Coordinates of C-alpha atoms and ligand atoms in Angstrom, one line a residue:
M1 CA 0.3 0.2 0.2
N2 CA 1.1 3.2 -0.5
K3 CA 3.5 4.6 1.9
E4 CA 2.0 7.8 3.2
G5 CA -0.9 5.9 3.9
Y6 CA -3.1 7.9 0.9
I7 CA -6.6 6.8 -0.2
E8 CA -6.5 5.6 -3.7
L9 CA -9.5 6.0 -6.1
I10 CA -9.0 4.5 -9.5
L11 CA -11.3 5.6 -11.8
K12 CA -11.7 3.1 -14.6
K13 CA -13.5 3.3 -17.8
N14 CA -15.2 -0.1 -16.9
Y15 CA -16.4 1.4 -13.4
Q16 CA -17.7 4.9 -14.8
P17 CA -19.5 6.9 -13.7
G18 CA -18.0 5.0 -10.8
Y19 CA -14.3 3.9 -8.6
F20 CA -12.4 1.0 -7.4
W21 CA -11.1 2.0 -4.0
I22 CA -8.3 0.7 -2.0
F23 CA -8.5 2.2 1.8
P24 CA -5.0 1.5 3.8
L25 CA -6.6 0.3 7.1
P26 CA -3.9 -0.4 10.5
D27 CA -2.3 -3.8 10.6
G28 CA -1.8 -3.9 6.6
K29 CA -5.3 -4.3 6.1
A30 CA -6.9 -2.6 3.6
N31 CA -10.5 -1.6 2.6
V32 CA -11.3 -2.5 -1.4
G33 CA -14.4 -2.1 -3.1
A34 CA -16.1 -0.4 -6.2
G35 CA -19.3 1.7 -6.5
M36 CA -20.9 2.4 -9.6
L37 CA -24.5 4.0 -10.8
T38 CA -27.2 2.1 -10.1
K39 CA -28.6 2.9 -13.8
E40 CA -25.5 2.2 -15.2
I41 CA -25.4 -1.2 -13.3
S42 CA -29.0 -2.1 -14.5
K43 CA -28.8 -1.0 -17.9
R44 CA -25.0 -2.7 -18.2
R45 CA -26.3 -5.6 -16.2
V46 CA -22.8 -5.8 -13.8
D47 CA -22.4 -8.1 -11.5
L48 CA -20.6 -5.2 -9.1
K49 CA -18.9 -8.2 -7.2
K50 CA -17.9 -10.3 -10.2
M51 CA -16.4 -7.1 -11.4
L52 CA -14.5 -6.1 -8.2
M53 CA -12.9 -9.8 -7.9
D54 CA -12.0 -10.1 -11.7
T55 CA -10.2 -6.5 -11.2
I56 CA -8.3 -7.9 -8.4
E57 CA -7.1 -10.9 -10.1
N58 CA -7.1 -10.5 -13.8
E59 CA -5.9 -7.0 -14.3
P60 CA -2.3 -6.8 -14.6
E61 CA -1.6 -3.2 -12.7
I62 CA -4.2 -4.1 -10.2
S63 CA -3.5 -8.1 -9.4
R64 CA -0.1 -7.5 -8.4
R65 CA -0.8 -5.1 -5.5
F66 CA -2.6 -7.8 -4.6
E67 CA 0.1 -10.5 -4.5
G68 CA -0.8 -12.3 -1.6
A69 CA -3.5 -10.6 0.1
I70 CA -6.3 -12.9 1.8
L71 CA -9.6 -12.0 1.6
Q72 CA -11.0 -11.3 5.5
D73 CA -14.3 -11.5 4.8
K74 CA -17.5 -12.0 2.4
I75 CA -18.2 -8.9 -0.2
Q76 CA -21.0 -7.3 0.7
G77 CA -22.7 -3.9 -1.0
W78 CA -25.2 -1.9 -0.5
G79 CA -27.1 0.8 -2.6
L80 CA -25.9 4.5 -1.8
P81 CA -28.7 7.3 -1.8
L82 CA -27.0 9.8 -3.7
G83 CA -28.5 13.8 -3.4
S84 CA -28.9 14.1 -7.0
K85 CA -31.9 16.2 -5.8
K86 CA -33.8 18.4 -3.6
R87 CA -35.9 16.4 -1.4
K88 CA -38.2 16.8 1.3
L89 CA -36.7 16.5 4.5
S90 CA -39.0 16.8 7.5
G91 CA -43.2 16.9 8.3
D92 CA -45.5 16.8 11.0
N93 CA -43.3 15.1 14.2
F94 CA -39.7 13.8 12.2
I95 CA -36.7 14.8 10.8
L96 CA -34.7 12.7 8.0
C97 CA -31.2 13.2 8.7
G98 CA -28.0 11.4 6.7
D99 CA -28.9 8.6 4.5
A100 CA -32.5 8.4 5.3
A101 CA -32.2 12.1 3.9
S102 CA -30.6 11.0 0.8
L103 CA -27.3 13.5 1.1
I104 CA -24.0 11.5 -0.5
D105 CA -21.8 13.1 -2.5
P106 CA -22.9 12.3 -5.9
F107 CA -19.5 12.6 -7.1
T108 CA -17.1 10.8 -4.2
G109 CA -19.7 8.4 -2.7
E110 CA -18.9 10.3 0.5
G111 CA -22.0 10.5 3.5
I112 CA -20.6 10.5 6.6
A113 CA -19.8 13.8 7.0
P114 CA -23.3 15.4 5.5
A115 CA -24.8 12.7 7.7
M116 CA -23.0 14.2 11.4
L117 CA -23.8 17.5 10.0
S118 CA -27.4 16.5 9.2
G119 CA -27.8 15.4 13.0
K120 CA -26.1 18.1 14.0
I121 CA -28.5 20.8 12.6
A122 CA -31.6 18.3 13.2
A123 CA -30.3 18.2 17.2
N124 CA -30.4 21.9 17.2
I125 CA -33.9 22.2 15.6
V126 CA -35.5 19.9 18.2
K127 CA -34.0 21.5 20.8
K128 CA -35.9 24.6 19.5
A129 CA -39.1 22.1 18.9
I130 CA -39.2 21.3 22.5
E131 CA -38.6 25.1 23.4
K132 CA -41.7 25.9 21.2
N133 CA -43.8 22.7 21.7
D134 CA -44.3 23.0 18.0
F135 CA -43.1 19.9 16.1
S136 CA -45.1 20.2 12.8
A137 CA -44.0 20.4 9.5
T138 CA -44.5 24.0 8.9
F139 CA -41.6 24.8 12.2
L140 CA -39.4 21.5 11.4
N141 CA -39.1 23.0 7.8
Q142 CA -36.6 25.5 8.9
Y143 CA -34.1 22.3 9.4
D144 CA -34.6 21.6 4.9
N145 CA -33.7 25.2 4.9
E146 CA -30.7 25.0 6.9
L147 CA -29.5 22.5 5.9
Y148 CA -29.9 22.8 2.0
K149 CA -28.1 26.2 2.6
K150 CA -25.3 24.9 3.5
T151 CA -24.8 21.4 1.5
W152 CA -26.7 22.5 -1.9
G153 CA -24.0 24.2 -3.7
E154 CA -21.6 21.2 -3.2
T155 CA -23.7 18.8 -3.6
R156 CA -24.7 20.2 -7.1
L157 CA -21.0 20.8 -8.3
S158 CA -20.8 17.2 -7.3
Y159 CA -23.2 16.1 -9.7
M160 CA -21.8 18.0 -12.5
L161 CA -18.7 16.1 -11.6
Q162 CA -20.0 12.7 -11.9
K163 CA -21.6 14.1 -14.9
L164 CA -18.1 14.8 -16.3
T165 CA -16.7 11.5 -15.8
Q166 CA -19.7 9.8 -18.5
W167 CA -17.1 11.9 -21.4
P168 CA -13.6 9.0 -21.0
W169 CA -11.9 11.3 -23.6
L170 CA -12.6 14.4 -21.6
F171 CA -11.5 12.8 -18.7
N172 CA -8.6 11.0 -20.6
F173 CA -7.6 14.6 -21.6
V174 CA -7.0 16.0 -18.2
V175 CA -5.4 12.9 -16.9
G176 CA -2.8 12.7 -19.3
K177 CA -2.0 16.1 -19.0
A178 CA -1.8 15.9 -15.1
S179 CA 0.8 13.2 -15.4
R180 CA 3.3 15.5 -17.1
N181 CA 2.3 18.3 -15.0
K182 CA 3.0 18.7 -11.2
E183 CA 0.3 21.6 -10.6
L184 CA -2.4 20.1 -12.1
Q185 CA -1.3 16.4 -10.4
K186 CA -1.9 19.0 -6.8
T187 CA -4.9 20.2 -8.2
I188 CA -6.6 16.8 -8.8
T189 CA -5.6 15.5 -5.9
S190 CA -7.1 18.4 -3.8
M191 CA -10.5 18.0 -5.7
F192 CA -12.1 14.9 -3.6
A193 CA -11.3 16.9 -0.5
D194 CA -11.6 20.8 -1.7
V195 CA -15.1 22.3 -3.3
D196 CA -13.3 25.4 -4.3
I197 CA -10.9 22.8 -6.0
R198 CA -13.3 21.1 -7.5
K199 CA -15.2 23.9 -8.9
Q200 CA -12.3 24.4 -11.2
F201 CA -13.0 21.6 -13.1
T202 CA -16.9 23.1 -13.9
N203 CA -15.3 25.9 -15.8
P204 CA -14.7 25.9 -19.8
M205 CA -11.6 27.8 -19.3
F206 CA -10.2 25.2 -17.2
Y207 CA -10.0 23.1 -20.0
L208 CA -9.0 25.4 -22.4
R209 CA -6.0 26.6 -20.4
L210 CA -4.9 22.6 -19.9
L211 CA -4.8 22.9 -24.0
F212 CA -2.2 25.3 -23.7
K213 CA -0.5 23.8 -21.2
G214 CA 2.6 21.0 -21.3
Ligands
FAD1 C1 -20.0 0.1 0.8 C2 -20.1 1.3 0.9 C3 -18.9 2.5 1.4 C4 -18.9 3.6 1.3 N1 -17.6 4.2 1.9 C5 -18.1 5.6 2.3 C6 -16.6 6.4 2.7 O1 -15.4 6.1 2.1 N2 -16.8 7.7 2.8 C7 -18.2 8.5 3.6 O2 -18.0 9.6 3.7 N3 -19.1 7.2 3.4 C8 -18.8 6.0 2.6 N4 -20.3 5.2 2.6 C9 -21.6 6.1 3.0 C10 -22.0 5.9 4.3 O3 -21.5 4.7 5.1 C11 -23.2 6.2 5.0 O4 -23.3 7.9 4.1 C12 -23.2 6.8 6.4 O5 -22.8 6.1 7.0 C13 -24.6 7.1 6.3 O6 -24.7 7.5 8.3 P1 -26.2 7.6 8.7 O7 -25.7 7.2 10.2 O8 -27.4 7.8 8.1 O9 -26.4 5.6 8.0 P2 -26.0 4.4 9.2 O10 -24.5 4.6 9.2 O11 -26.6 3.4 8.6 O12 -27.0 4.3 10.2 C14 -27.9 3.9 10.6 C15 -28.0 2.7 11.7 O13 -29.5 2.7 11.8 C16 -29.4 1.1 12.4 N5 -31.1 0.8 12.1 C17 -30.9 0.4 11.2 N6 -32.8 0.9 11.1 C18 -33.2 0.3 12.9 C19 -33.9 0.6 13.6 N7 -35.4 -0.1 12.8 N8 -33.8 0.9 15.1 C20 -32.4 0.5 15.6 N9 -31.5 1.3 14.8 C21 -31.8 0.7 13.2 C22 -28.3 0.4 11.6 O14 -28.3 -0.6 12.3 C23 -27.4 1.2 11.5 O15 -26.4 1.4 12.4 C24 -20.2 4.1 2.0 C25 -21.1 3.0 2.0 C26 -21.3 2.2 1.7 C27 -22.2 1.1 1.6

């Protein structure tokens, strides 16, 4: 595994839109998996577990990484409720948080941070609801407003990026340039964590500038 302990997201063509991942764990273990849009899985009749094992066993640049590796558990899967569109998140006497509210980032597949944020916002609003003894849909609607105000910009951007990876020629062009350009390598590495850097990928000028880069 990577000496620095980096997580690895491997953007292979057959998983688009999606990726194959290797996340280092303590004691030489790793969390290995793959994700793909459900729509594509059904359209292309993909057996994701089979494809994951096939990648590990037969793709030369991946399989050499797994020489001597031992599968620790059975492979399990689950659907990720992606935040690709706005939904109603509360009503009379209830508030939905985390996966129940479909808050997962549609580009990175990360759902832990939005789940924690939604829990925090919900707790504050529930506190106010108890003080006012008002648990109506109208009162609790402030949860939807506050949460989407904090997250919707980033979620939209991630949704657009997810669409971008459906054009492999454009993705290959960017990655090809990055292999020769340290600054761009840094930008791409950071885009999974930094929303401002991610914004560059939706700006046509970014690609135009790339055309003239070595
Ligand atoms: C394979 C996979 C990989 C992922 N990788 C990442 C990642 O790398 N980074 C990331 O940020 N996110 C990742 N996610 C998404 C992330 O796991 C979820 O978005 C996040 O855990 C959602 O948190 P939650 O609290 O809403 O729901 P959960 O973590 O699902 O928690 C819900 C809990 O409620 C319990 N429960 C259910 N029904 C009942 C009941 N009736 N009574 C009592 N308890 C009940 C469940 O057992 C569970 O413990 C991944 C998801 C999957 C499936």
